[in-house]
Short mmCIF file of C-alpha atoms in Angstrom, two decimals:
data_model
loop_
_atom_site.label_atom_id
_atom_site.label_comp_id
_atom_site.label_asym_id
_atom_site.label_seq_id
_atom_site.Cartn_x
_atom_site.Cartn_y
_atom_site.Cartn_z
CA UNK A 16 -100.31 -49.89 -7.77
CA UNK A 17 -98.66 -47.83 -10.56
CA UNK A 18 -99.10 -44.58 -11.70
CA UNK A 19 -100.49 -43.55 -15.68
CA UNK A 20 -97.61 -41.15 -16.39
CA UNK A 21 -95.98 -39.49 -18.86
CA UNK A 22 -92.09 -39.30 -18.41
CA UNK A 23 -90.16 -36.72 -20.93
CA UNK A 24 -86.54 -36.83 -20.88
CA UNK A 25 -84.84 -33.25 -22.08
CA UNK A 26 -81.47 -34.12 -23.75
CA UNK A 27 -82.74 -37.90 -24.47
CA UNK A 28 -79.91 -38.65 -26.79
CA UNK A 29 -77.37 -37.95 -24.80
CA UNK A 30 -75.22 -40.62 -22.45
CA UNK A 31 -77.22 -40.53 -19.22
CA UNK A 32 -80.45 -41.04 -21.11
CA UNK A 33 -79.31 -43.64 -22.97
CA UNK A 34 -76.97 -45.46 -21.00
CA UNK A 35 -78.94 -45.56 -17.25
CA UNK A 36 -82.24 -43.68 -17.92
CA UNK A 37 -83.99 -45.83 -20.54
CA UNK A 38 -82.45 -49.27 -19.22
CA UNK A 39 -83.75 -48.11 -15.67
CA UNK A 40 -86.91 -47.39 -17.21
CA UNK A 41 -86.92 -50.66 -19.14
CA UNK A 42 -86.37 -52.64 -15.91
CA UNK A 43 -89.29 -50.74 -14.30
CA UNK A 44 -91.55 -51.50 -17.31
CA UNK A 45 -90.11 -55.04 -16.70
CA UNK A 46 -91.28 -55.57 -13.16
CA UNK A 47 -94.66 -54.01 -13.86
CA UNK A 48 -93.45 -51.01 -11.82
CA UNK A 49 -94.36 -48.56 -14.62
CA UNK A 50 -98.15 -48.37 -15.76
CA UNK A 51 -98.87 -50.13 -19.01
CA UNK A 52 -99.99 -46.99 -20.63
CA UNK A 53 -96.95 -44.78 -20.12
CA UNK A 54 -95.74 -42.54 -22.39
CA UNK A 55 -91.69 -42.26 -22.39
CA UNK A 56 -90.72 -39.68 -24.58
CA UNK A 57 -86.92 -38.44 -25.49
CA UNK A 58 -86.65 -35.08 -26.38
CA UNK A 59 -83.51 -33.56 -28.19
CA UNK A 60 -82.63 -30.89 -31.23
CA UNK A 61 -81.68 -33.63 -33.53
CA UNK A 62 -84.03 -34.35 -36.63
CA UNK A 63 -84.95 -38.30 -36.07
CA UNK A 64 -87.30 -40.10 -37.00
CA UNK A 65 -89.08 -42.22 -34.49
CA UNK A 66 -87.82 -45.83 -35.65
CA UNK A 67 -83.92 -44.18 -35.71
CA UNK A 68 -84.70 -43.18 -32.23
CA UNK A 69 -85.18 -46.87 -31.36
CA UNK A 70 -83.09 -48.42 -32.95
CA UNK A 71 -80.59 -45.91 -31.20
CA UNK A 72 -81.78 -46.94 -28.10
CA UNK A 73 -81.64 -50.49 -28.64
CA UNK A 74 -78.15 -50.44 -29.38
CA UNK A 75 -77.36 -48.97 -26.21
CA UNK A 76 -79.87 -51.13 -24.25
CA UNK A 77 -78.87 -54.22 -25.41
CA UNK A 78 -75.05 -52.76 -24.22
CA UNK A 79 -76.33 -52.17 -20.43
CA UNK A 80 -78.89 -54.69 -19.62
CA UNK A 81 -77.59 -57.86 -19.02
CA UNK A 82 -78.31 -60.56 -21.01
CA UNK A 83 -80.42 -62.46 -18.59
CA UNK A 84 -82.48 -60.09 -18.03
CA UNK A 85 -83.47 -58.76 -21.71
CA UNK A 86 -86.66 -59.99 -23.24
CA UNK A 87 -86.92 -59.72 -26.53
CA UNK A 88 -91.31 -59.75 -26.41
CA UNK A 89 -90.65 -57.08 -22.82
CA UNK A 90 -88.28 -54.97 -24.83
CA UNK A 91 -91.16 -54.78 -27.99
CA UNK A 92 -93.85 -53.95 -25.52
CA UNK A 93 -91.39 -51.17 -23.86
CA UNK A 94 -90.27 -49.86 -27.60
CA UNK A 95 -94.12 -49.36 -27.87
CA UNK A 96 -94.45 -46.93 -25.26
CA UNK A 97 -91.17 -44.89 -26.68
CA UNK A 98 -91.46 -41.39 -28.96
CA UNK A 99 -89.43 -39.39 -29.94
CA UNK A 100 -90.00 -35.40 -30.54
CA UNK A 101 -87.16 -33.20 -31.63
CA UNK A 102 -87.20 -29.54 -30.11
CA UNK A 103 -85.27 -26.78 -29.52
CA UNK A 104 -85.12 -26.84 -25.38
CA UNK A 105 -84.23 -22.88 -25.79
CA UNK A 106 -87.14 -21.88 -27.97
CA UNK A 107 -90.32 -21.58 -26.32
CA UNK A 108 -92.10 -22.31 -29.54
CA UNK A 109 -90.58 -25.60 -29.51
CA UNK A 110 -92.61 -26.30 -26.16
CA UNK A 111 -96.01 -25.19 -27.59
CA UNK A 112 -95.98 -27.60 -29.93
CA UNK A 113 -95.26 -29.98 -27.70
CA UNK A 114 -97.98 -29.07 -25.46
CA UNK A 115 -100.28 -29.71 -28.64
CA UNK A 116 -98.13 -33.08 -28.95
CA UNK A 117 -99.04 -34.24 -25.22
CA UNK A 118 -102.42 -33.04 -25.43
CA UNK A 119 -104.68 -32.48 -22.00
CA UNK A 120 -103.33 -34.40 -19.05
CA UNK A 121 -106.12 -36.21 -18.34
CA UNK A 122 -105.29 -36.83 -14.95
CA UNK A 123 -101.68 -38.24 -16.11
CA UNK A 124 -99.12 -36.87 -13.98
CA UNK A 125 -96.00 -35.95 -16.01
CA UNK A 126 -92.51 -36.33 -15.10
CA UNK A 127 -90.07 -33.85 -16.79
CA UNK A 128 -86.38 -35.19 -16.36
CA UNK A 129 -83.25 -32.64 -17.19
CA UNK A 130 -80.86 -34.95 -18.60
CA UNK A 131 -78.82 -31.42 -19.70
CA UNK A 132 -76.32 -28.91 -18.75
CA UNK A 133 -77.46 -26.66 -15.82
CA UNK A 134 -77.36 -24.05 -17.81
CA UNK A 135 -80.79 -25.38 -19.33
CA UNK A 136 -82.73 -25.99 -16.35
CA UNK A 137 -84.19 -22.43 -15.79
CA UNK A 138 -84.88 -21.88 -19.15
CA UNK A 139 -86.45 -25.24 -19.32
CA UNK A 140 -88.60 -24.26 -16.24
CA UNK A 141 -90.03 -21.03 -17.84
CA UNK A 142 -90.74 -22.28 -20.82
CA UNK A 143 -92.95 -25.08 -19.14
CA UNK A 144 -94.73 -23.00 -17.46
CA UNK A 145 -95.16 -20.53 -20.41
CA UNK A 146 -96.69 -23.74 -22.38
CA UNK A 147 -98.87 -24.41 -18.98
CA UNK A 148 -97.47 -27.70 -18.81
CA UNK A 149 -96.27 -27.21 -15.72
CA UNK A 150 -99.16 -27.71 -13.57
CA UNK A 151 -99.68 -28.83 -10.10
CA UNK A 152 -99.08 -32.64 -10.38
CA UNK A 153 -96.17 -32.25 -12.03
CA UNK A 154 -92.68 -33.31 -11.45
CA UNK A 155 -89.19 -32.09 -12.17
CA UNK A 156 -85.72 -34.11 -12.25
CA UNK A 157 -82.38 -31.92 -11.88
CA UNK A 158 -79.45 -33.40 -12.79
CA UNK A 159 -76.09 -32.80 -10.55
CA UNK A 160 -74.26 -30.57 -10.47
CA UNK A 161 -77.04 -27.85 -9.50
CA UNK A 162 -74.88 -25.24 -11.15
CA UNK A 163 -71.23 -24.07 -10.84
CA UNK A 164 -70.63 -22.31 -7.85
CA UNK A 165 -73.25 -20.66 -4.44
CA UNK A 166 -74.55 -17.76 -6.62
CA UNK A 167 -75.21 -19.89 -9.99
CA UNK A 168 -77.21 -22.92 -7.79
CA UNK A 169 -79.11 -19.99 -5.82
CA UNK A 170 -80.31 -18.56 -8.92
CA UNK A 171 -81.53 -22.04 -10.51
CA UNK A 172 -83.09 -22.60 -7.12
CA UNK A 173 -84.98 -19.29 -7.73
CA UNK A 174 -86.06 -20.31 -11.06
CA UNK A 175 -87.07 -23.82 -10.33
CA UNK A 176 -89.10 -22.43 -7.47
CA UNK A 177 -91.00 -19.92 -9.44
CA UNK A 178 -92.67 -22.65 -11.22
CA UNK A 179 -92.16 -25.69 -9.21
CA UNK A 180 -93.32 -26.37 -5.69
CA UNK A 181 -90.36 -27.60 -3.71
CA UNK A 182 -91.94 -31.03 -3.04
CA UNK A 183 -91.82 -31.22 -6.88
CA UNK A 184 -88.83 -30.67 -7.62
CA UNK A 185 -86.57 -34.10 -7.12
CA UNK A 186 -82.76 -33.05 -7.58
CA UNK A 187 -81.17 -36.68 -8.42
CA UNK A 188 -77.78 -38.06 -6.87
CA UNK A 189 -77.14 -41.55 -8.32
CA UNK A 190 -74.80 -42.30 -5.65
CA UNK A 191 -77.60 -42.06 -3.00
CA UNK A 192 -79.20 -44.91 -4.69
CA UNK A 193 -76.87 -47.17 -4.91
CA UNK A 194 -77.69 -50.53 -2.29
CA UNK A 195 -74.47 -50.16 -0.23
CA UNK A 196 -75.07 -46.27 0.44
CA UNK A 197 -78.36 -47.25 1.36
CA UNK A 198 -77.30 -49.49 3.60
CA UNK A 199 -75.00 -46.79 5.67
CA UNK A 200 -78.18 -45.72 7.07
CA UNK A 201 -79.21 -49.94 8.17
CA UNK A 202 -75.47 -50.08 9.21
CA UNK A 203 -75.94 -47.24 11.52
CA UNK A 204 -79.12 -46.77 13.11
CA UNK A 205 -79.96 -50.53 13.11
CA UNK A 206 -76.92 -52.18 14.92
CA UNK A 207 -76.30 -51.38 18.73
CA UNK A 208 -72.78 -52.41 18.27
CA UNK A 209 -71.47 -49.49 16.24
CA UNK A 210 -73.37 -46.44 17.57
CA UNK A 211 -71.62 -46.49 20.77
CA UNK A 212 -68.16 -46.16 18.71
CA UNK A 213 -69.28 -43.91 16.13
CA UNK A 214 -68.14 -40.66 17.57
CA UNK A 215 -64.87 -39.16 18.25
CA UNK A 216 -64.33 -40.95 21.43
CA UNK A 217 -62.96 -44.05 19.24
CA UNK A 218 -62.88 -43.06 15.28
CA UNK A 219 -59.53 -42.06 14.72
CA UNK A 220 -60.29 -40.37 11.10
CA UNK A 221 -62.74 -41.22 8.30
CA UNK A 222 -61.58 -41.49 4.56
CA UNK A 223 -63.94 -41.55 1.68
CA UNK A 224 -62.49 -41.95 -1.83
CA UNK A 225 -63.66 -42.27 -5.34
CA UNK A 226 -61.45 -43.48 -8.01
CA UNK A 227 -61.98 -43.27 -11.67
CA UNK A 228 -59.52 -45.38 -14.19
CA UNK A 229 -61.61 -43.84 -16.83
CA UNK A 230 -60.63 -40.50 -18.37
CA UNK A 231 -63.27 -37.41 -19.14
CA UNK A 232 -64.19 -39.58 -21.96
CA UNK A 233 -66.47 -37.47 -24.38
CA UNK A 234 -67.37 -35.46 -21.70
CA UNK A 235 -64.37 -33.39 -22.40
CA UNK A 236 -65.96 -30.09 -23.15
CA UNK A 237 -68.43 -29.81 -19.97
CA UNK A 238 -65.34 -31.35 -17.53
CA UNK A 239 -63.08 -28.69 -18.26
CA UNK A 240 -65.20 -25.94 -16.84
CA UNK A 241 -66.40 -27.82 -14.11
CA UNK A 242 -63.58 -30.42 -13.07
CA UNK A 243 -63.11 -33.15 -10.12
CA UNK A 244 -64.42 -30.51 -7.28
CA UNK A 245 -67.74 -29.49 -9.20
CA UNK A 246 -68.51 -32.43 -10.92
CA UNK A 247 -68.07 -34.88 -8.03
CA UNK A 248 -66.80 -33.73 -4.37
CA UNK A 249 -69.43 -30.87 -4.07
CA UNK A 250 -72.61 -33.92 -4.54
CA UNK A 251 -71.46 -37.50 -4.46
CA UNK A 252 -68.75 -37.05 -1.42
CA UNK A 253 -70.20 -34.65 0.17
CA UNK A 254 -73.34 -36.64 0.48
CA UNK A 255 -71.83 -39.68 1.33
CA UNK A 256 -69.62 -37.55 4.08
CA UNK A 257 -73.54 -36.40 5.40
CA UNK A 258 -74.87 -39.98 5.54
CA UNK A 259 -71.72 -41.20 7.52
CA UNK A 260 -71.72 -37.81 10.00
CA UNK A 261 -75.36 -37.28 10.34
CA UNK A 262 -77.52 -37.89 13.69
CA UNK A 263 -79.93 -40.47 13.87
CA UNK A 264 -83.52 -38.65 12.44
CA UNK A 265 -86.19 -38.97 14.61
CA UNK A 266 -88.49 -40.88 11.87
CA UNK A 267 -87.25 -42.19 8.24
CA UNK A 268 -89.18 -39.74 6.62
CA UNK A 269 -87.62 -37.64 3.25
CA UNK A 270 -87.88 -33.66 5.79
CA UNK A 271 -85.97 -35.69 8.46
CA UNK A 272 -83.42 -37.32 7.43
CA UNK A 273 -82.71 -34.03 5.30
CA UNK A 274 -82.71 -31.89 8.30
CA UNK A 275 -79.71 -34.16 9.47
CA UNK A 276 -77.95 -33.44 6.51
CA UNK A 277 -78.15 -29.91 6.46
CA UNK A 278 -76.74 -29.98 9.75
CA UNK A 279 -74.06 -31.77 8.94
CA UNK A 280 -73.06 -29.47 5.66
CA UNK A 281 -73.36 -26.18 8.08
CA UNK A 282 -71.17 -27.64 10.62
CA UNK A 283 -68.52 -28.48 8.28
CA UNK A 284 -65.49 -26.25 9.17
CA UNK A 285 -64.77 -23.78 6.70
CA UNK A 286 -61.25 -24.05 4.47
CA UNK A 287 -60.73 -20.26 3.30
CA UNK A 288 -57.54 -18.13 2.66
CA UNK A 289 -54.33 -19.75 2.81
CA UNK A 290 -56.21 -22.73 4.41
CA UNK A 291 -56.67 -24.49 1.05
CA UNK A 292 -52.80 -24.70 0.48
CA UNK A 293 -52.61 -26.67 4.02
CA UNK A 294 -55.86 -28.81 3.84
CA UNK A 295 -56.27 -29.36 0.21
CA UNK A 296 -54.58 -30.76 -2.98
CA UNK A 297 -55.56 -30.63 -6.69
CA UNK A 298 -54.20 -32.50 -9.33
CA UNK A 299 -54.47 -33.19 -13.15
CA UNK A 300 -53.47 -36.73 -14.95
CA UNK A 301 -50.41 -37.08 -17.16
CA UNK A 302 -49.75 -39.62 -19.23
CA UNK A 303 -49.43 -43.04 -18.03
CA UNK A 304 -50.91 -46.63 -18.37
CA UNK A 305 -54.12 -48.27 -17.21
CA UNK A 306 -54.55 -51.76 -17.61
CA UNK A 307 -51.32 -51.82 -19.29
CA UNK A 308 -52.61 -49.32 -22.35
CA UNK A 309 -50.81 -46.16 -22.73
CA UNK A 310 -53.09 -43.49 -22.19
CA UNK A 311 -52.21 -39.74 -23.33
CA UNK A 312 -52.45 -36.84 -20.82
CA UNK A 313 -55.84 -34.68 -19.75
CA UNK A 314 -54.79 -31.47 -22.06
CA UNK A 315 -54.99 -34.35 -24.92
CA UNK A 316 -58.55 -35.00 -24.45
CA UNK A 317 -61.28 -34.20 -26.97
CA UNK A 318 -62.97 -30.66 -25.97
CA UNK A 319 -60.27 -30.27 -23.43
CA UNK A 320 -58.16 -26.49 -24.15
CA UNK A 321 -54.38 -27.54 -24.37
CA UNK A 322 -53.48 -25.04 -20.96
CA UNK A 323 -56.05 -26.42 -19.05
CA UNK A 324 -55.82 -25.68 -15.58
CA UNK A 325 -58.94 -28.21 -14.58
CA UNK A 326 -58.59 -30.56 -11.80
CA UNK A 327 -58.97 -34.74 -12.50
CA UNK A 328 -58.08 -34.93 -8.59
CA UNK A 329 -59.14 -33.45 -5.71
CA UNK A 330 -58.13 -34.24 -1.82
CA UNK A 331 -59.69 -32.72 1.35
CA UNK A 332 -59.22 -32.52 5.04
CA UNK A 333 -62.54 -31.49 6.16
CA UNK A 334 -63.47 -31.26 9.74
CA UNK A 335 -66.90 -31.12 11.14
CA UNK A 336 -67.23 -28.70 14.40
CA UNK A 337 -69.98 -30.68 16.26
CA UNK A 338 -70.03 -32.75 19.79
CA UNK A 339 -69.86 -36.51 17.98
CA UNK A 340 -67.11 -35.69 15.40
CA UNK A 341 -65.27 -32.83 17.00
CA UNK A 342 -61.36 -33.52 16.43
CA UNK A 343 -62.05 -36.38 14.05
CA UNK A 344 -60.59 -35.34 10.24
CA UNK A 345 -62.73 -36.65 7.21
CA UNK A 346 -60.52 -37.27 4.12
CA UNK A 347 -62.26 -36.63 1.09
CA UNK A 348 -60.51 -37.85 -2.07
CA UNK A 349 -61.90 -38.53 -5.96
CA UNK A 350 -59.68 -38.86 -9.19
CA UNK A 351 -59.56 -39.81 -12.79
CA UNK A 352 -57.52 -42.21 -14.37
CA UNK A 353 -56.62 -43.74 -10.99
CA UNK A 354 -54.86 -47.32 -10.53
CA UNK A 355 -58.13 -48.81 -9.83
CA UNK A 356 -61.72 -48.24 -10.03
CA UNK A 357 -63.02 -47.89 -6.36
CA UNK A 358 -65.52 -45.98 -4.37
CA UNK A 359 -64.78 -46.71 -0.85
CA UNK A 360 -66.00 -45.50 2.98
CA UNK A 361 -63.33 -46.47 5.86
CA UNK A 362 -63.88 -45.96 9.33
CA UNK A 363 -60.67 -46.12 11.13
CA UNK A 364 -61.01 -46.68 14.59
CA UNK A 365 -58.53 -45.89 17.05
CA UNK A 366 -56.12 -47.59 18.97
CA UNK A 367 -56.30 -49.75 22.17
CA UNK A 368 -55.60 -47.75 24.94
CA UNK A 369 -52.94 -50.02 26.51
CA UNK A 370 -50.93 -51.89 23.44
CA UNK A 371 -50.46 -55.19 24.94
CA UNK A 372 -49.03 -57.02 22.03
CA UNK A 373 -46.38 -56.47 19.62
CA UNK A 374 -47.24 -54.67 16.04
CA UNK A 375 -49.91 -52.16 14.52
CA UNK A 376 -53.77 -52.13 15.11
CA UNK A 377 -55.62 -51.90 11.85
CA UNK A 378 -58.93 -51.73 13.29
CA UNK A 379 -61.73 -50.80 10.72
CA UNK A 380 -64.76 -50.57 9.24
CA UNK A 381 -64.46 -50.59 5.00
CA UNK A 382 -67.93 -49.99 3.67
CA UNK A 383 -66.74 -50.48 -0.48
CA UNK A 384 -69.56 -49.21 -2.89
CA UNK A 385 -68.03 -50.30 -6.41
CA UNK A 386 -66.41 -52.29 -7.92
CA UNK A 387 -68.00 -55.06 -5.59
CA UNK A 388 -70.53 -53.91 -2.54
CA UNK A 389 -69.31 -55.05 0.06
CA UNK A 390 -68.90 -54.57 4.34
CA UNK A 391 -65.82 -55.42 6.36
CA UNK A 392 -64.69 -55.35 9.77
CA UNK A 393 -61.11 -55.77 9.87
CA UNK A 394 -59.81 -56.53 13.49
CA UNK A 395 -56.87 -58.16 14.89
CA UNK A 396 -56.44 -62.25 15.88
CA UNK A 397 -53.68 -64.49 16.73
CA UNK A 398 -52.12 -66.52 14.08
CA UNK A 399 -52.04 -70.10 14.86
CA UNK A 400 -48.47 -71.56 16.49
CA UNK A 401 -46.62 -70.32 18.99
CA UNK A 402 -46.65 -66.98 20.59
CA UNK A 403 -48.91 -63.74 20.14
CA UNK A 404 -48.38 -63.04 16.32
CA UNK A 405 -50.97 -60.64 15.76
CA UNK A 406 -52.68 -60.74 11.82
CA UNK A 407 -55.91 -58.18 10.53
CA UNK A 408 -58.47 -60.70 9.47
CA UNK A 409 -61.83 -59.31 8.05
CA UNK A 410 -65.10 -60.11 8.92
CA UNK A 411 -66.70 -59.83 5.60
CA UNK A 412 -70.12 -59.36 4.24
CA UNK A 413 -70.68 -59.55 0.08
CA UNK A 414 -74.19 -58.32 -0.12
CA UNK A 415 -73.98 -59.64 -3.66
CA UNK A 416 -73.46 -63.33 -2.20
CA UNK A 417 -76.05 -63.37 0.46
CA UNK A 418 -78.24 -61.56 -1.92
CA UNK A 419 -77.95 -63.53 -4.92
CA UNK A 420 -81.30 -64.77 -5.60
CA UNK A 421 -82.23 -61.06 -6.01
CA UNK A 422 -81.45 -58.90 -8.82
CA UNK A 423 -79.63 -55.84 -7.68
CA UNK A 424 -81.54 -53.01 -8.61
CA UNK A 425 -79.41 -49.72 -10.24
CA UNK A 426 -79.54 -46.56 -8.92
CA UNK A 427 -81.68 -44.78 -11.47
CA UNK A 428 -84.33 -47.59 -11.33
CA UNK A 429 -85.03 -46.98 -7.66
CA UNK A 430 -85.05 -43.33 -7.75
CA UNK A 431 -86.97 -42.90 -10.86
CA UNK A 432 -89.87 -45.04 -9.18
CA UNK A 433 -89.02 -42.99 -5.85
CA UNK A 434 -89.74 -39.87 -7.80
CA UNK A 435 -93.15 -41.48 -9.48
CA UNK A 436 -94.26 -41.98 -5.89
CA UNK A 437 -93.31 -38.51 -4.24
CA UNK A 438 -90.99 -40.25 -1.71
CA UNK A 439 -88.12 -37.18 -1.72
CA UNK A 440 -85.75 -39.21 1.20
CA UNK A 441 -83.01 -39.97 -1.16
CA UNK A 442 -83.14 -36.46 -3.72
CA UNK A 443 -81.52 -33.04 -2.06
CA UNK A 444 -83.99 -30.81 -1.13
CA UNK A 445 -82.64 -26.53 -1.89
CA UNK A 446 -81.22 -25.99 1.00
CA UNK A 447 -78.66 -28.72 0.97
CA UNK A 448 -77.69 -28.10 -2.18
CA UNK A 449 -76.76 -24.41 -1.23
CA UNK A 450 -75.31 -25.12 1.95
CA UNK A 451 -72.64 -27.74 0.35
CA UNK A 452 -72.27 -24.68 -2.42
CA UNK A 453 -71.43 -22.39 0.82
CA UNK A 454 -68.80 -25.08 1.87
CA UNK A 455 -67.21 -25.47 -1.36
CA UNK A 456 -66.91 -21.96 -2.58
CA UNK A 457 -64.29 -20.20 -0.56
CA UNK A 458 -62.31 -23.44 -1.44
CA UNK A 459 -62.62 -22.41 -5.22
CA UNK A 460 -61.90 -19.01 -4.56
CA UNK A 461 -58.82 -19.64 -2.29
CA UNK A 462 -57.32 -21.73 -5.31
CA UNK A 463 -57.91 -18.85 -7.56
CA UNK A 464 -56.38 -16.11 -5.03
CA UNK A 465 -53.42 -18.25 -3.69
CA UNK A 466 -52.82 -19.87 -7.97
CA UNK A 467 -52.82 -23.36 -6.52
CA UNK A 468 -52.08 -24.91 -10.09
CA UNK A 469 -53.02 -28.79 -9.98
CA UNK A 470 -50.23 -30.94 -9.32
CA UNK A 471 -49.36 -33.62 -12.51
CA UNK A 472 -49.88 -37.42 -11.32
CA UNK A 473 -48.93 -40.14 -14.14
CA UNK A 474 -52.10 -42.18 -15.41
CA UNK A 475 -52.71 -45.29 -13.91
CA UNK A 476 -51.60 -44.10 -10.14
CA UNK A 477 -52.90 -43.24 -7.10
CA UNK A 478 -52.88 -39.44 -7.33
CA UNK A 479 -50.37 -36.59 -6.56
CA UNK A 480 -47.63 -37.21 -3.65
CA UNK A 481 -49.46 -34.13 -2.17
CA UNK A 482 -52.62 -36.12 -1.28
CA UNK A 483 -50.01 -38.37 0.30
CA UNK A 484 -48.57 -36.19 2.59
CA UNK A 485 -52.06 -34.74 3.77
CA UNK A 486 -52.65 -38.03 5.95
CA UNK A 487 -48.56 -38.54 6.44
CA UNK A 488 -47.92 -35.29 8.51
CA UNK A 489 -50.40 -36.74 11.00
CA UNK A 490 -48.82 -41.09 10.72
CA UNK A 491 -51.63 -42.01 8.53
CA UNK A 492 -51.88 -43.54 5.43
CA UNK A 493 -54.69 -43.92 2.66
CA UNK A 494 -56.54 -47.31 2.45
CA UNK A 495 -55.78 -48.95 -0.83
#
């Protein structure tokens, strides 16, 4: 059954509305996911006419949606359900008329999506209510991050939740709907063969990496004042750390598996003081080469200020004071212009007890995200001839192969319709959002007290030599 909505995306001709939002939306519309009469309207400053808008938005459709799967007669149907209203999101003028646009409700439920800087959302909020559009069946969308640091997401908490119920507000993390994060939780909680070695007793360390080969693009001027930590280790890692850490939750319900997050993000061991110069590593991209281009330095990028002091790189040794992870360190590690775009989980297990053949044990679990989605076991078997020649072999599982009748369904597409139906299991509710703020903080601040500059990697590597020698001083290497 689908739901007569209106959804209104705030900064609609920008990237992420463009790019993911309205080809989500599109493949919702598609499916008949989306009720014939919505209304999806783009809101933004700039002065455009209606049929500019979509042919705007074509452009960049036709770019993300595969070919297959665009229809011309779908696509017409979809444009018809499309507006366009410029506004001023800082003027709360701006958002009577557009309460006179909308008109009465009517028993739609409307679906207000933040596609802006942070800085926006509380305004945005106010100015809602002010207009009484924000009423009871309402929904809002926050975009990460959820400010810049504990006291800036607090107070956007506080303003969201003067308006907002908390089971209305839907605070978005692509990453959490991606198939193969999804799948952690399957991996986990519905397999008897791994819960009995997911604990300290035989994980050796965890690693969980995401590597950009892309720079800051034309995202120059919000990147600078947020960098690698903000924009990506405090949500996407951080989440993905919770999903790999957490306890099973007594029911798959949205307040229970949340509950095992939390926990997870208050028993993360704090990194304060002098800690940050032994446990952590920033770095910033030189130039260098991807894909054999030349490719000019972070202080050359558009919006970028020429002394920047930003981290593109960020490594972490983060330990979790519990009873199943006690002893076990998680590295946490996310970079621009890297060799290779990758976003990768490894669970390295450790060690037989008694080494009864010659050579090393690479005994692990690789749960790869992007570029391919993908689970391996690697283990160790005898290579055919004579002797005990021991070789890693993987036992390998391409979701996209034994899946390939079935479209793979982006992120955005599943949580948009997760948000249309209320189900909150895959959004961060306020307190997990604070609590990874808590975590991260004193990190920021010890950078800033102890001037830990970011160290310069070339373009086109794997990061700093620093990040290196976090797993070295302990024999371990990163994967890949």
């Amino acid at each position: 059954m689908t739901i007569p909505c209106d959804i209104l995306v705030f900064g609609g001709t920008g990237d992420l509305a463009l790019h993911k939002l309205l080809p989500a939306l599109y493949h919702l519309f598609r499916d008949n996911r989306l009720d014939p009469a919505v209304r999806v309207i783009a809101l933004a400053r700039r002065p455009l006419p209606r049929s500019d808008y979509l042919k705007l938005a074509e452009r960049h459709c036709r770019a993300q949606i595969a070919l297959r799967d665009f229809d011309e007669d779908v696509w017409r149907r979809f444009c018809a359900r499309v507006d366009y209203f410029a506004m001023d999101a800082t003027q709360s003028t701006d958002f009577v008329r557009l309460a006179r646009y909308l008109g009465e409700p009517g028993g739609l439920m409307r679906v207000f999506y933040l596609a802006t800087l942070p800085s926006l959302f509380a305004p945005i909020a106010s100015h809602l209510h002010t207009a009484g559009l924000a009423d009871s069946e309402a929904r809002i969308v926050l975009e990460k991050p959820i400010g810049q640091s504990l006291s800036s997401a607090t107070a956007i908490n506080e303003a969201i939740g003067a308006v907002f119920e908390e089971q209305q507000v839907f605070r978005i993390d692509h990453y959490l709907g991606k198939e193969t994060v999804q799948n952690l939780m399957a991996l986990r909680f519905a397999n008897a063969l791994l819960e009995p070695v997911w604990r300290n007793g035989q994980v050796d360390h965890v690693q969980i990496s995401v590597g950009e080969t892309l720079g800051v693009e034309n995202r120059g001027g919000y990147y600078d004042r947020a960098g690698a930590m903000r924009d990506m280790l405090q949500n996407h890692l951080l989440q993905l750390l919770c999903l790999v850490a957490m306890e099973p939750p007594a029911q798959f319900e949205a307040e229970a598996v949340r509950d095992e997050k939390v926990r997870i993000l208050r028993a993360l061991q704090p990194i304060t003081g002098q800690d940050v110069q032994e446990k952590t590593v920033r770095g910033q991209y030189g130039a260098g080469h991807i894909g054999g281009q030349e490719v000019g330095a972070y202080y050359f990028e558009k919006d970028v200020d020429n002394d920047s002091d930003t981290e593109t790189f960020v490594a972490i040794e983060a330990h979790i004071d519990n009873w199943r992870w006690a002893g076990v360190p998680f590295y946490l590690r996310t970079g621009k212009r890297m060799a290779r775009r990758s976003s990768q989980i490894v669970i390295q297990f450790k060690p037989v007890p008694h080494a009864l053949f010659e050579g090393g044990q690479v005994n692990q679990l690789l749960i790869q995200l992007q570029p391919e989605e993908r689970i391996s076991l690697r283990m160790m078997t005898k290579t055919p001839g004579k002797g005990m020649r021991l070789e890693p072999v993987d036992l390998d599982l391409n979701l996209a192969q034994v899946f390939s009748q079935t479209r793979r369904w982006e992120a955005y597409e599943r949580l948009l319709l997760d948000v249309l139906e209320g189900d909150s299991t895959l959004f961060m509710r306020r307190d997990e959002v604070e609590a990874a703020w808590a975590w991260i903080d004193p990190i920021l601040k010890g950078w800033e007290a102890h001037f830990q500059a970011p160290r310069t990697y070339p373009a086109g590597s794997n990061g700093p030599e620093q990040a290196n020698s976090l797993l070295a001083r302990h024999g371990r290497n990163w994967h890949g």
